[in-house]
Structure formats: C-alpha cells, structure tokens
Short mmCIF file of C-alpha atoms in Angstrom, two decimals:
data_model
loop_
_atom_site.label_atom_id
_atom_site.label_comp_id
_atom_site.label_asym_id
_atom_site.label_seq_id
_atom_site.Cartn_x
_atom_site.Cartn_y
_atom_site.Cartn_z
CA PHE A 84 49.80 39.93 -10.42
CA ARG A 85 47.84 38.55 -13.15
CA LEU A 86 46.78 35.64 -10.94
CA SER A 87 45.42 37.95 -8.25
CA GLU A 88 43.67 39.89 -10.79
CA LYS A 89 42.03 36.92 -12.18
CA VAL A 90 41.02 35.84 -8.83
CA GLN A 91 39.78 39.33 -7.87
CA ASN A 92 37.65 39.19 -11.14
CA ILE A 93 35.98 36.19 -10.12
CA PHE A 94 35.19 37.05 -6.65
CA LYS A 95 34.63 40.92 -6.67
CA VAL A 96 30.95 40.98 -7.47
CA GLY A 97 30.04 38.37 -4.87
CA LEU A 98 32.28 39.81 -2.32
CA SER A 99 30.88 43.23 -2.88
CA ALA A 100 27.20 41.79 -2.61
CA ILE A 101 28.17 40.21 0.71
CA PHE A 102 29.72 43.44 2.07
CA PHE A 103 26.95 45.89 0.99
CA THR A 104 24.13 43.46 2.07
CA GLY A 105 26.18 42.79 5.25
CA ILE A 106 26.12 46.48 6.16
CA SER A 107 22.36 46.76 5.83
CA VAL A 108 21.75 43.32 7.67
CA LEU A 109 23.97 44.54 10.58
CA CYS A 110 22.05 47.89 10.68
CA THR A 111 18.56 46.45 10.47
CA SER A 112 19.56 43.61 12.96
CA LEU A 113 20.72 46.10 15.60
CA PHE A 114 17.58 48.02 14.95
CA SER A 115 15.39 45.00 15.41
CA LEU A 116 17.34 43.92 18.51
CA MET A 117 16.31 46.98 20.35
CA LYS A 118 12.46 46.05 19.98
CA VAL A 119 12.33 42.29 20.19
CA THR A 120 11.22 40.15 23.16
CA VAL A 121 13.34 37.76 25.05
CA ASP A 122 12.29 34.82 23.03
CA ASP A 123 13.13 36.66 19.73
CA LEU A 124 16.56 37.38 21.13
CA LEU A 125 17.52 33.70 21.05
CA PHE A 126 17.24 33.89 17.29
CA MET A 127 18.41 37.43 16.59
CA VAL A 128 21.65 37.68 18.61
CA PRO A 129 23.22 34.44 16.96
CA PHE A 130 21.95 35.71 13.52
CA PHE A 131 23.75 38.97 14.27
CA LEU A 132 26.95 37.34 15.61
CA CYS A 133 27.06 35.04 12.53
CA VAL A 134 26.60 38.02 9.86
CA THR A 135 29.48 39.90 11.96
CA LEU A 136 31.53 36.82 11.92
CA VAL A 137 31.35 36.38 8.14
CA LEU A 138 32.26 40.02 7.42
CA PHE A 139 34.99 40.00 9.86
CA SER A 140 36.62 36.59 8.57
CA HIS A 141 36.52 38.04 5.05
CA CYS A 142 38.13 41.30 6.13
CA TRP A 143 40.82 39.34 8.39
CA PHE A 144 42.00 37.09 5.52
CA GLY A 145 41.94 39.93 3.14
CA ASN A 146 44.20 41.76 5.79
CA GLU A 147 46.31 38.51 6.01
CA LEU A 148 46.65 38.67 2.31
CA ILE A 149 48.05 42.20 2.42
CA TYR A 150 50.26 41.49 5.22
CA LYS A 151 51.79 38.23 3.75
CA SER A 152 52.27 39.62 0.18
CA GLU A 153 54.12 42.70 1.78
CA GLY A 154 56.61 40.02 3.05
CA ILE A 155 57.60 38.49 -0.19
CA THR A 156 60.06 41.13 -1.27
CA ALA A 157 61.90 41.09 2.04
CA SER A 158 61.95 37.20 2.18
CA ILE A 159 63.53 37.06 -1.37
CA PHE A 160 66.04 39.85 -0.26
CA HIS A 161 66.93 37.90 2.92
CA SER A 162 67.24 34.51 1.04
CA ASN A 163 70.74 33.06 0.15
CA TRP A 164 70.94 34.86 -3.23
CA VAL A 165 74.57 36.42 -2.92
CA GLY A 166 76.26 33.15 -4.06
CA SER A 167 73.92 32.57 -7.17
CA ASN A 168 74.73 32.99 -10.78
CA MET A 169 74.07 36.28 -12.56
CA ALA A 170 70.91 34.89 -14.32
CA THR A 171 69.42 33.96 -10.99
CA LYS A 172 70.11 37.28 -9.53
CA LYS A 173 68.34 39.17 -12.42
CA VAL A 174 65.30 36.75 -12.10
CA LEU A 175 65.06 37.53 -8.28
CA LEU A 176 65.52 41.33 -8.98
CA LEU A 177 62.76 41.21 -11.54
CA PHE A 178 60.55 39.03 -9.13
CA MET A 179 61.28 41.56 -6.37
CA THR A 180 60.27 44.57 -8.44
CA PHE A 181 56.91 42.65 -9.27
CA THR A 182 56.16 41.77 -5.73
CA LYS A 183 56.83 45.48 -4.18
CA ARG A 184 53.13 46.15 -4.53
CA PRO A 185 50.95 44.15 -1.92
CA VAL A 186 48.28 42.03 -3.34
CA GLU A 187 44.82 43.37 -2.22
CA MET A 188 41.16 42.21 -2.77
CA LYS A 189 39.20 45.29 -3.73
CA LEU A 190 35.52 45.50 -3.37
CA GLY A 191 33.04 47.85 -4.81
CA GLY A 192 34.54 48.56 -8.30
CA GLY A 193 37.89 49.01 -6.54
CA LEU A 194 36.77 51.56 -3.98
CA PHE A 195 37.46 49.48 -0.80
CA THR A 196 40.22 47.30 0.19
CA MET A 197 39.22 44.16 2.00
CA SER A 198 40.84 44.62 5.38
CA ILE A 199 40.42 45.25 9.21
CA PRO A 200 40.15 48.89 8.66
CA LEU A 201 37.16 48.14 6.30
CA PHE A 202 35.47 46.17 8.80
CA VAL A 203 35.83 49.03 11.30
CA SER A 204 34.56 51.37 8.88
CA LEU A 205 31.58 49.07 8.14
CA SER A 206 30.81 48.69 11.75
CA ARG A 207 30.86 52.61 12.36
CA THR A 208 28.72 53.01 9.37
CA ALA A 209 26.22 50.41 10.42
CA TYR A 210 25.97 52.24 13.88
CA SER A 211 25.63 55.52 12.10
CA TYR A 212 22.73 54.10 10.12
CA LEU A 213 21.19 52.78 13.15
CA THR A 214 21.14 56.04 14.92
CA LEU A 215 19.50 57.57 11.72
CA LEU A 216 16.88 54.91 11.71
CA LYS A 217 16.20 55.60 15.41
CA LYS A 218 15.83 59.28 14.69
CA PHE A 219 13.20 58.61 11.99
CA GLU A 220 11.31 56.10 14.12
CA LYS A 221 10.22 58.76 16.59
#
C-alpha cells in the first residue's frame, strides 16, 4: 500500500480542490440556470453537464479502484496455489494479508473517500445549498 499512499499524496490536494470547487460550481450553476434566458442556456447547460461529468468520472474511477482492489485477495485465494512450494504459499499468504484492506483515494485530509456515494452526497449537498440560496434571494 506504499504505492497507493504515494499516489494519494500526489493527487490529494488537486482532487480535493476539484471536488470542493465542483460542489460550489454545481450549486451556483443550478442557481444561475433558474434566471437565464434561452440564449444563455445554450452555454450554461453544457457547462453544468461538463462539471457534473468531471465529478462523476472521478467518483466512478475511485469506486472502481475500491471494487477492483477488494477482489485481489479473493483472486489470490482462487489461484492454483495448492500445489506450490511452502515458500510460495508463505509469500501468497503475506500478500493476501496486505491486500485485505481495499485501496481508496481519500479527499479533504482523509475525510471523504472518492466513490459513487460521495458523488450522490455532493449532488444532495449542492441541491441543499441551492435551496438555501433561493431562500436568501427573496
């Protein structure tokens, strides 16, 4: 997991900035969509969809990373290890022990895991902020 920690250290600041900026962009885009003319919709709707797609794709691949890494231990167990020598069995057992915990990309200092539930939570939060903005607008 040292490699996953190195990758996470490289990307955590950038991905956190993308997500925290993305939620505010989603909220303000939704708020702006309520007041624009038809001509402005031609720009705003694709922009909103692109931001949503960026956030969703990051969450999707984070979810895939978790899903695929959870299957490593089972794949090792179901491999043809029975006929192997004792040294190979010990190495495989050690490797299985290290791969029990799934690899996750953390955001916001480790508070959030990049996954589909995070995207759903971000969408709900953006909608909540939108309703809050609508109340203050009046």
